[in-house]
Amino acid sequence: MADTPATLIRVLLLPGFSETEAGIVSDCVASFNARRARFVLHWVSVDGQPVKAAAGRAWAVDAAFDSALPAAALLLVLAGDMPEKMTPASPLVTRLAACARAGSILCGVRAGVFSLAAAGLYAASRVAVHWTLSEGFAEYYPAVAQSGQLYALEHGHASCAGGLALADCLLHLISRLPEAPPTGVVAENLLMERQRRGDERQRVPLMASIGAADPKLVSAVQLMEANLEELLTTDEIAQLVCISRRQLERLFRQFLDRVPSQYYLELRLERARQLLRQSSQSIIQIGLSCGFSSGPHFSSAYRNHFGHTPRDERRSAQRAS
């Protein structure tokens, strides 16, 4: 019997890309191949010349990126710097669009999402944009919906915020390719405690998410995060940060667009979702540990926020594992 043909994974490096992210690609593919997969990595640059990474080192590539190259099953675009705004007629954009038409799954990583957005590949998708690039992406592509997720795959093409989330994203994408072995063994080989789902949110520093943060607000949120089981009242939080309740509510409305109690509830529900996906605790135990007085109270609040019950969340996590 003839050998199964190798599956081609192409990586386009753009200036300022992360060497860590390039290494993650290499390690993930090598781990799959160690499980008898047949994936071939092909590194390219726009002109075939070495590309300077964020740390300043130049990386050699195999070839110039050309739409005449053999179609790859998966094309990753790695970039770290926000590029100049490109038009649909830009040479790089036309090549990316041609690859999409040839059947490749394209994935923009970190600033790589800008190039795919310029090619019109995210027109109907929510794009996972790294939080440091969110404002620039919104300025360039205001009609493209962003998400604060780690990664996303919608309408045939993917986006990844970058960093360590790229490993999770790659395991998800490669598992969809022909002849891919189970991802669980690969994740274990990479010492990943678990494979995160794409809809998990990026952990954005509070100071970054609200700009010039008020230190009283930061202290209040830290108190909430430290007291998810034994809840503090809004009055108690205000007293502990040495401001009035009215001042505290004004800070939350100004910077977070919600009242303190709503923000506190969302923190508890996000923590509950994390535990439902990662721990073996019972649903009742998780609800109590996140400050809910009863199972029905927890289930109702969870459904209102996420659109499904804690039991549905647990079942979904079990199916994905």
PDB file of N, CA and C in Angstrom, residues 180-260:
ATOM      1  N   ALA A 180      -4.700  13.189  11.613  1.00  0.00           N
ATOM      2  CA  ALA A 180      -4.190  13.741  12.867  1.00  0.00           C
ATOM      3  C   ALA A 180      -4.478  12.782  14.017  1.00  0.00           C
ATOM      4  N   PRO A 181      -3.479  12.473  14.855  1.00  0.00           N
ATOM      5  CA  PRO A 181      -3.716  11.621  16.022  1.00  0.00           C
ATOM      6  C   PRO A 181      -4.480  12.395  17.093  1.00  0.00           C
ATOM      7  N   PRO A 182      -4.966  11.730  18.132  1.00  0.00           N
ATOM      8  CA  PRO A 182      -5.683  12.420  19.210  1.00  0.00           C
ATOM      9  C   PRO A 182      -4.823  13.510  19.842  1.00  0.00           C
ATOM     10  N   THR A 183      -5.439  14.637  20.135  1.00  0.00           N
ATOM     11  CA  THR A 183      -4.670  15.766  20.673  1.00  0.00           C
ATOM     12  C   THR A 183      -4.288  15.581  22.129  1.00  0.00           C
ATOM     13  N   GLY A 184      -5.026  14.723  22.861  1.00  0.00           N
ATOM     14  CA  GLY A 184      -4.733  14.564  24.284  1.00  0.00           C
ATOM     15  C   GLY A 184      -3.319  14.089  24.532  1.00  0.00           C
ATOM     16  N   VAL A 185      -2.851  13.132  23.752  1.00  0.00           N
ATOM     17  CA  VAL A 185      -1.501  12.602  23.921  1.00  0.00           C
ATOM     18  C   VAL A 185      -0.465  13.670  23.588  1.00  0.00           C
ATOM     19  N   VAL A 186      -0.750  14.469  22.552  1.00  0.00           N
ATOM     20  CA  VAL A 186       0.170  15.537  22.169  1.00  0.00           C
ATOM     21  C   VAL A 186       0.242  16.589  23.266  1.00  0.00           C
ATOM     22  N   ALA A 187      -0.904  16.943  23.840  1.00  0.00           N
ATOM     23  CA  ALA A 187      -0.927  17.924  24.928  1.00  0.00           C
ATOM     24  C   ALA A 187      -0.110  17.430  26.119  1.00  0.00           C
ATOM     25  N   GLU A 188      -0.213  16.135  26.430  1.00  0.00           N
ATOM     26  CA  GLU A 188       0.569  15.575  27.525  1.00  0.00           C
ATOM     27  C   GLU A 188       2.064  15.642  27.230  1.00  0.00           C
ATOM     28  N   ASN A 189       2.415  15.376  25.983  1.00  0.00           N
ATOM     29  CA  ASN A 189       3.826  15.428  25.598  1.00  0.00           C
ATOM     30  C   ASN A 189       4.388  16.836  25.746  1.00  0.00           C
ATOM     31  N   LEU A 190       3.540  17.842  25.506  1.00  0.00           N
ATOM     32  CA  LEU A 190       3.958  19.239  25.637  1.00  0.00           C
ATOM     33  C   LEU A 190       3.808  19.751  27.072  1.00  0.00           C
ATOM     34  N   LEU A 191       3.420  18.851  27.990  1.00  0.00           N
ATOM     35  CA  LEU A 191       3.222  19.199  29.408  1.00  0.00           C
ATOM     36  C   LEU A 191       2.156  20.271  29.588  1.00  0.00           C
ATOM     37  N   MET A 192       1.141  20.231  28.726  1.00  0.00           N
ATOM     38  CA  MET A 192       0.000  21.131  28.885  1.00  0.00           C
ATOM     39  C   MET A 192      -0.951  20.517  29.901  1.00  0.00           C
ATOM     40  N   GLU A 193      -1.250  21.263  30.933  1.00  0.00           N
ATOM     41  CA  GLU A 193      -2.157  20.748  31.960  1.00  0.00           C
ATOM     42  C   GLU A 193      -3.510  20.393  31.364  1.00  0.00           C
ATOM     43  N   ARG A 194      -3.948  21.192  30.410  1.00  0.00           N
ATOM     44  CA  ARG A 194      -5.200  20.933  29.698  1.00  0.00           C
ATOM     45  C   ARG A 194      -5.182  21.746  28.423  1.00  0.00           C
ATOM     46  N   GLN A 195      -6.029  21.368  27.480  1.00  0.00           N
ATOM     47  CA  GLN A 195      -6.172  22.150  26.261  1.00  0.00           C
ATOM     48  C   GLN A 195      -7.312  23.139  26.460  1.00  0.00           C
ATOM     49  N   ARG A 196      -6.991  24.418  26.420  1.00  0.00           N
ATOM     50  CA  ARG A 196      -8.026  25.438  26.632  1.00  0.00           C
ATOM     51  C   ARG A 196      -8.910  25.582  25.405  1.00  0.00           C
ATOM     52  N   ARG A 197     -10.165  25.857  25.638  1.00  0.00           N
ATOM     53  CA  ARG A 197     -11.105  26.078  24.552  1.00  0.00           C
ATOM     54  C   ARG A 197     -10.976  27.506  24.038  1.00  0.00           C
ATOM     55  N   GLY A 198     -11.372  27.679  22.786  1.00  0.00           N
ATOM     56  CA  GLY A 198     -11.225  28.986  22.168  1.00  0.00           C
ATOM     57  C   GLY A 198     -12.042  30.067  22.822  1.00  0.00           C
ATOM     58  N   ASP A 199     -13.204  29.702  23.396  1.00  0.00           N
ATOM     59  CA  ASP A 199     -14.070  30.735  23.946  1.00  0.00           C
ATOM     60  C   ASP A 199     -13.666  31.191  25.338  1.00  0.00           C
ATOM     61  N   GLU A 200     -12.561  30.642  25.867  1.00  0.00           N
ATOM     62  CA  GLU A 200     -12.052  31.180  27.125  1.00  0.00           C
ATOM     63  C   GLU A 200     -11.457  32.559  26.850  1.00  0.00           C
ATOM     64  N   ARG A 201     -11.653  33.447  27.794  1.00  0.00           N
ATOM     65  CA  ARG A 201     -11.301  34.836  27.550  1.00  0.00           C
ATOM     66  C   ARG A 201      -9.849  35.122  27.944  1.00  0.00           C
ATOM     67  N   GLN A 202      -9.276  36.078  27.232  1.00  0.00           N
ATOM     68  CA  GLN A 202      -7.940  36.539  27.576  1.00  0.00           C
ATOM     69  C   GLN A 202      -7.984  37.198  28.954  1.00  0.00           C
ATOM     70  N   ARG A 203      -6.922  36.988  29.682  1.00  0.00           N
ATOM     71  CA  ARG A 203      -6.797  37.615  30.996  1.00  0.00           C
ATOM     72  C   ARG A 203      -6.186  38.991  30.800  1.00  0.00           C
ATOM     73  N   VAL A 204      -7.032  40.011  30.715  1.00  0.00           N
ATOM     74  CA  VAL A 204      -6.564  41.370  30.447  1.00  0.00           C
ATOM     75  C   VAL A 204      -6.315  42.089  31.767  1.00  0.00           C
ATOM     76  N   PRO A 205      -5.111  42.615  31.982  1.00  0.00           N
ATOM     77  CA  PRO A 205      -4.852  43.355  33.215  1.00  0.00           C
ATOM     78  C   PRO A 205      -5.856  44.486  33.399  1.00  0.00           C
ATOM     79  N   LEU A 206      -6.348  44.630  34.616  1.00  0.00           N
ATOM     80  CA  LEU A 206      -7.363  45.652  34.880  1.00  0.00           C
ATOM     81  C   LEU A 206      -6.876  47.036  34.490  1.00  0.00           C
ATOM     82  N   MET A 207      -5.613  47.336  34.781  1.00  0.00           N
ATOM     83  CA  MET A 207      -5.076  48.657  34.459  1.00  0.00           C
ATOM     84  C   MET A 207      -5.139  48.909  32.947  1.00  0.00           C
ATOM     85  N   ALA A 208      -4.949  47.847  32.150  1.00  0.00           N
ATOM     86  CA  ALA A 208      -4.992  48.000  30.700  1.00  0.00           C
ATOM     87  C   ALA A 208      -6.415  48.112  30.193  1.00  0.00           C
ATOM     88  N   SER A 209      -7.333  47.367  30.800  1.00  0.00           N
ATOM     89  CA  SER A 209      -8.699  47.347  30.292  1.00  0.00           C
ATOM     90  C   SER A 209      -9.455  48.635  30.577  1.00  0.00           C
ATOM     91  N   ILE A 210      -9.025  49.378  31.602  1.00  0.00           N
ATOM     92  CA  ILE A 210      -9.763  50.609  31.928  1.00  0.00           C
ATOM     93  C   ILE A 210      -8.892  51.854  31.812  1.00  0.00           C
ATOM     94  N   GLY A 211      -7.713  51.699  31.203  1.00  0.00           N
ATOM     95  CA  GLY A 211      -6.870  52.875  30.960  1.00  0.00           C
ATOM     96  C   GLY A 211      -6.272  53.395  32.252  1.00  0.00           C
ATOM     97  N   ALA A 212      -6.435  54.689  32.487  1.00  0.00           N
ATOM     98  CA  ALA A 212      -5.868  55.313  33.680  1.00  0.00           C
ATOM     99  C   ALA A 212      -6.713  54.931  34.888  1.00  0.00           C
ATOM    100  N   ALA A 213      -6.482  53.738  35.392  1.00  0.00           N
ATOM    101  CA  ALA A 213      -7.316  53.187  36.452  1.00  0.00           C
ATOM    102  C   ALA A 213      -7.157  53.959  37.757  1.00  0.00           C
ATOM    103  N   ASP A 214      -8.262  54.085  38.465  1.00  0.00           N
ATOM    104  CA  ASP A 214      -8.240  54.664  39.798  1.00  0.00           C
ATOM    105  C   ASP A 214      -7.763  53.592  40.776  1.00  0.00           C
ATOM    106  N   PRO A 215      -6.778  53.885  41.616  1.00  0.00           N
ATOM    107  CA  PRO A 215      -6.271  52.863  42.541  1.00  0.00           C
ATOM    108  C   PRO A 215      -7.337  52.328  43.483  1.00  0.00           C
ATOM    109  N   LYS A 216      -8.333  53.134  43.809  1.00  0.00           N
ATOM    110  CA  LYS A 216      -9.424  52.664  44.661  1.00  0.00           C
ATOM    111  C   LYS A 216     -10.240  51.584  43.945  1.00  0.00           C
ATOM    112  N   LEU A 217     -10.450  51.770  42.656  1.00  0.00           N
ATOM    113  CA  LEU A 217     -11.184  50.781  41.871  1.00  0.00           C
ATOM    114  C   LEU A 217     -10.394  49.481  41.790  1.00  0.00           C
ATOM    115  N   VAL A 218      -9.099  49.593  41.532  1.00  0.00           N
ATOM    116  CA  VAL A 218      -8.255  48.401  41.464  1.00  0.00           C
ATOM    117  C   VAL A 218      -8.300  47.647  42.789  1.00  0.00           C
ATOM    118  N   SER A 219      -8.227  48.360  43.900  1.00  0.00           N
ATOM    119  CA  SER A 219      -8.285  47.721  45.222  1.00  0.00           C
ATOM    120  C   SER A 219      -9.627  47.033  45.437  1.00  0.00           C
ATOM    121  N   ALA A 220     -10.690  47.673  44.981  1.00  0.00           N
ATOM    122  CA  ALA A 220     -12.023  47.088  45.140  1.00  0.00           C
ATOM    123  C   ALA A 220     -12.150  45.784  44.365  1.00  0.00           C
ATOM    124  N   VAL A 221     -11.641  45.763  43.141  1.00  0.00           N
ATOM    125  CA  VAL A 221     -11.708  44.544  42.335  1.00  0.00           C
ATOM    126  C   VAL A 221     -10.845  43.453  42.955  1.00  0.00           C
ATOM    127  N   GLN A 222      -9.690  43.812  43.478  1.00  0.00           N
ATOM    128  CA  GLN A 222      -8.839  42.816  44.124  1.00  0.00           C
ATOM    129  C   GLN A 222      -9.529  42.205  45.339  1.00  0.00           C
ATOM    130  N   LEU A 223     -10.271  43.010  46.072  1.00  0.00           N
ATOM    131  CA  LEU A 223     -11.044  42.479  47.199  1.00  0.00           C
ATOM    132  C   LEU A 223     -12.100  41.492  46.728  1.00  0.00           C
ATOM    133  N   MET A 224     -12.765  41.820  45.630  1.00  0.00           N
ATOM    134  CA  MET A 224     -13.774  40.907  45.079  1.00  0.00           C
ATOM    135  C   MET A 224     -13.140  39.588  44.672  1.00  0.00           C
ATOM    136  N   GLU A 225     -12.006  39.669  43.991  1.00  0.00           N
ATOM    137  CA  GLU A 225     -11.340  38.455  43.511  1.00  0.00           C
ATOM    138  C   GLU A 225     -10.871  37.577  44.673  1.00  0.00           C
ATOM    139  N   ALA A 226     -10.556  38.188  45.805  1.00  0.00           N
ATOM    140  CA  ALA A 226     -10.076  37.440  46.971  1.00  0.00           C
ATOM    141  C   ALA A 226     -11.214  36.912  47.829  1.00  0.00           C
ATOM    142  N   ASN A 227     -12.439  37.310  47.529  1.00  0.00           N
ATOM    143  CA  ASN A 227     -13.589  36.911  48.344  1.00  0.00           C
ATOM    144  C   ASN A 227     -14.744  36.458  47.454  1.00  0.00           C
ATOM    145  N   LEU A 228     -14.521  35.348  46.755  1.00  0.00           N
ATOM    146  CA  LEU A 228     -15.552  34.830  45.857  1.00  0.00           C
ATOM    147  C   LEU A 228     -16.511  33.880  46.568  1.00  0.00           C
ATOM    148  N   GLU A 229     -16.091  33.291  47.670  1.00  0.00           N
ATOM    149  CA  GLU A 229     -16.958  32.357  48.399  1.00  0.00           C
ATOM    150  C   GLU A 229     -17.713  33.067  49.510  1.00  0.00           C
ATOM    151  N   GLU A 230     -16.984  33.744  50.380  1.00  0.00           N
ATOM    152  CA  GLU A 230     -17.608  34.543  51.446  1.00  0.00           C
ATOM    153  C   GLU A 230     -17.720  35.974  50.931  1.00  0.00           C
ATOM    154  N   LEU A 231     -18.898  36.316  50.446  1.00  0.00           N
ATOM    155  CA  LEU A 231     -19.058  37.566  49.707  1.00  0.00           C
ATOM    156  C   LEU A 231     -19.044  38.788  50.616  1.00  0.00           C
ATOM    157  N   LEU A 232     -18.477  39.854  50.077  1.00  0.00           N
ATOM    158  CA  LEU A 232     -18.540  41.156  50.732  1.00  0.00           C
ATOM    159  C   LEU A 232     -19.693  41.958  50.148  1.00  0.00           C
ATOM    160  N   THR A 233     -20.316  42.781  50.957  1.00  0.00           N
ATOM    161  CA  THR A 233     -21.341  43.675  50.436  1.00  0.00           C
ATOM    162  C   THR A 233     -20.664  44.891  49.793  1.00  0.00           C
ATOM    163  N   THR A 234     -21.415  45.612  48.990  1.00  0.00           N
ATOM    164  CA  THR A 234     -20.867  46.822  48.372  1.00  0.00           C
ATOM    165  C   THR A 234     -20.440  47.815  49.434  1.00  0.00           C
ATOM    166  N   ASP A 235     -21.220  47.920  50.516  1.00  0.00           N
ATOM    167  CA  ASP A 235     -20.866  48.838  51.608  1.00  0.00           C
ATOM    168  C   ASP A 235     -19.552  48.425  52.265  1.00  0.00           C
ATOM    169  N   GLU A 236     -19.369  47.119  52.465  1.00  0.00           N
ATOM    170  CA  GLU A 236     -18.132  46.641  53.089  1.00  0.00           C
ATOM    171  C   GLU A 236     -16.929  46.924  52.199  1.00  0.00           C
ATOM    172  N   ILE A 237     -17.085  46.729  50.901  1.00  0.00           N
ATOM    173  CA  ILE A 237     -15.974  46.995  49.978  1.00  0.00           C
ATOM    174  C   ILE A 237     -15.621  48.476  50.000  1.00  0.00           C
ATOM    175  N   ALA A 238     -16.638  49.319  49.957  1.00  0.00           N
ATOM    176  CA  ALA A 238     -16.401  50.772  49.989  1.00  0.00           C
ATOM    177  C   ALA A 238     -15.668  51.172  51.267  1.00  0.00           C
ATOM    178  N   GLN A 239     -16.080  50.563  52.376  1.00  0.00           N
ATOM    179  CA  GLN A 239     -15.447  50.890  53.658  1.00  0.00           C
ATOM    180  C   GLN A 239     -13.987  50.441  53.668  1.00  0.00           C
ATOM    181  N   LEU A 240     -13.714  49.269  53.108  1.00  0.00           N
ATOM    182  CA  LEU A 240     -12.352  48.738  53.120  1.00  0.00           C
ATOM    183  C   LEU A 240     -11.402  49.540  52.229  1.00  0.00           C
ATOM    184  N   VAL A 241     -11.922  50.155  51.162  1.00  0.00           N
ATOM    185  CA  VAL A 241     -11.055  50.970  50.296  1.00  0.00           C
ATOM    186  C   VAL A 241     -11.142  52.455  50.643  1.00  0.00           C
ATOM    187  N   CYS A 242     -11.874  52.739  51.736  1.00  0.00           N
ATOM    188  CA  CYS A 242     -11.917  54.094  52.315  1.00  0.00           C
ATOM    189  C   CYS A 242     -12.568  55.135  51.400  1.00  0.00           C
ATOM    190  N   ILE A 243     -13.671  54.763  50.752  1.00  0.00           N
ATOM    191  CA  ILE A 243     -14.489  55.720  50.026  1.00  0.00           C
ATOM    192  C   ILE A 243     -15.951  55.418  50.313  1.00  0.00           C
ATOM    193  N   SER A 244     -16.824  56.321  49.925  1.00  0.00           N
ATOM    194  CA  SER A 244     -18.247  56.091  50.152  1.00  0.00           C
ATOM    195  C   SER A 244     -18.800  55.103  49.122  1.00  0.00           C
ATOM    196  N   ARG A 245     -19.935  54.509  49.430  1.00  0.00           N
ATOM    197  CA  ARG A 245     -20.588  53.601  48.476  1.00  0.00           C
ATOM    198  C   ARG A 245     -20.901  54.339  47.176  1.00  0.00           C
ATOM    199  N   ARG A 246     -21.353  55.571  47.294  1.00  0.00           N
ATOM    200  CA  ARG A 246     -21.700  56.356  46.112  1.00  0.00           C
ATOM    201  C   ARG A 246     -20.476  56.568  45.215  1.00  0.00           C
ATOM    202  N   GLN A 247     -19.321  56.876  45.826  1.00  0.00           N
ATOM    203  CA  GLN A 247     -18.090  57.053  45.052  1.00  0.00           C
ATOM    204  C   GLN A 247     -17.681  55.748  44.362  1.00  0.00           C
ATOM    205  N   LEU A 248     -17.820  54.631  45.084  1.00  0.00           N
ATOM    206  CA  LEU A 248     -17.460  53.327  44.512  1.00  0.00           C
ATOM    207  C   LEU A 248     -18.337  53.003  43.306  1.00  0.00           C
ATOM    208  N   GLU A 249     -19.631  53.226  43.449  1.00  0.00           N
ATOM    209  CA  GLU A 249     -20.545  52.952  42.333  1.00  0.00           C
ATOM    210  C   GLU A 249     -20.228  53.840  41.141  1.00  0.00           C
ATOM    211  N   ARG A 250     -19.845  55.082  41.404  1.00  0.00           N
ATOM    212  CA  ARG A 250     -19.501  55.990  40.315  1.00  0.00           C
ATOM    213  C   ARG A 250     -18.248  55.509  39.579  1.00  0.00           C
ATOM    214  N   LEU A 251     -17.248  55.016  40.307  1.00  0.00           N
ATOM    215  CA  LEU A 251     -16.039  54.497  39.666  1.00  0.00           C
ATOM    216  C   LEU A 251     -16.347  53.280  38.787  1.00  0.00           C
ATOM    217  N   PHE A 252     -17.175  52.377  39.280  1.00  0.00           N
ATOM    218  CA  PHE A 252     -17.526  51.194  38.494  1.00  0.00           C
ATOM    219  C   PHE A 252     -18.294  51.569  37.237  1.00  0.00           C
ATOM    220  N   ARG A 253     -19.207  52.515  37.353  1.00  0.00           N
ATOM    221  CA  ARG A 253     -19.962  52.941  36.166  1.00  0.00           C
ATOM    222  C   ARG A 253     -19.050  53.635  35.167  1.00  0.00           C
ATOM    223  N   GLN A 254     -18.115  54.448  35.670  1.00  0.00           N
ATOM    224  CA  GLN A 254     -17.248  55.222  34.792  1.00  0.00           C
ATOM    225  C   GLN A 254     -16.277  54.332  34.022  1.00  0.00           C
ATOM    226  N   PHE A 255     -15.645  53.381  34.713  1.00  0.00           N
ATOM    227  CA  PHE A 255     -14.583  52.592  34.091  1.00  0.00           C
ATOM    228  C   PHE A 255     -15.028  51.225  33.585  1.00  0.00           C
ATOM    229  N   LEU A 256     -16.036  50.631  34.230  1.00  0.00           N
ATOM    230  CA  LEU A 256     -16.429  49.265  33.885  1.00  0.00           C
ATOM    231  C   LEU A 256     -17.861  49.165  33.377  1.00  0.00           C
ATOM    232  N   ASP A 257     -18.569  50.262  33.342  1.00  0.00           N
ATOM    233  CA  ASP A 257     -19.921  50.323  32.779  1.00  0.00           C
ATOM    234  C   ASP A 257     -20.874  49.333  33.439  1.00  0.00           C
ATOM    235  N   ARG A 258     -20.755  49.178  34.721  1.00  0.00           N
ATOM    236  CA  ARG A 258     -21.667  48.310  35.465  1.00  0.00           C
ATOM    237  C   ARG A 258     -21.584  48.678  36.943  1.00  0.00           C
ATOM    238  N   VAL A 259     -22.560  48.257  37.725  1.00  0.00           N
ATOM    239  CA  VAL A 259     -22.536  48.515  39.162  1.00  0.00           C
ATOM    240  C   VAL A 259     -21.654  47.466  39.823  1.00  0.00           C
ATOM    241  N   PRO A 260     -21.146  47.730  41.038  1.00  0.00           N
ATOM    242  CA  PRO A 260     -20.240  46.778  41.685  1.00  0.00           C
ATOM    243  C   PRO A 260     -20.820  45.369  41.817  1.00  0.00           C
TER     244      PRO A 260
END
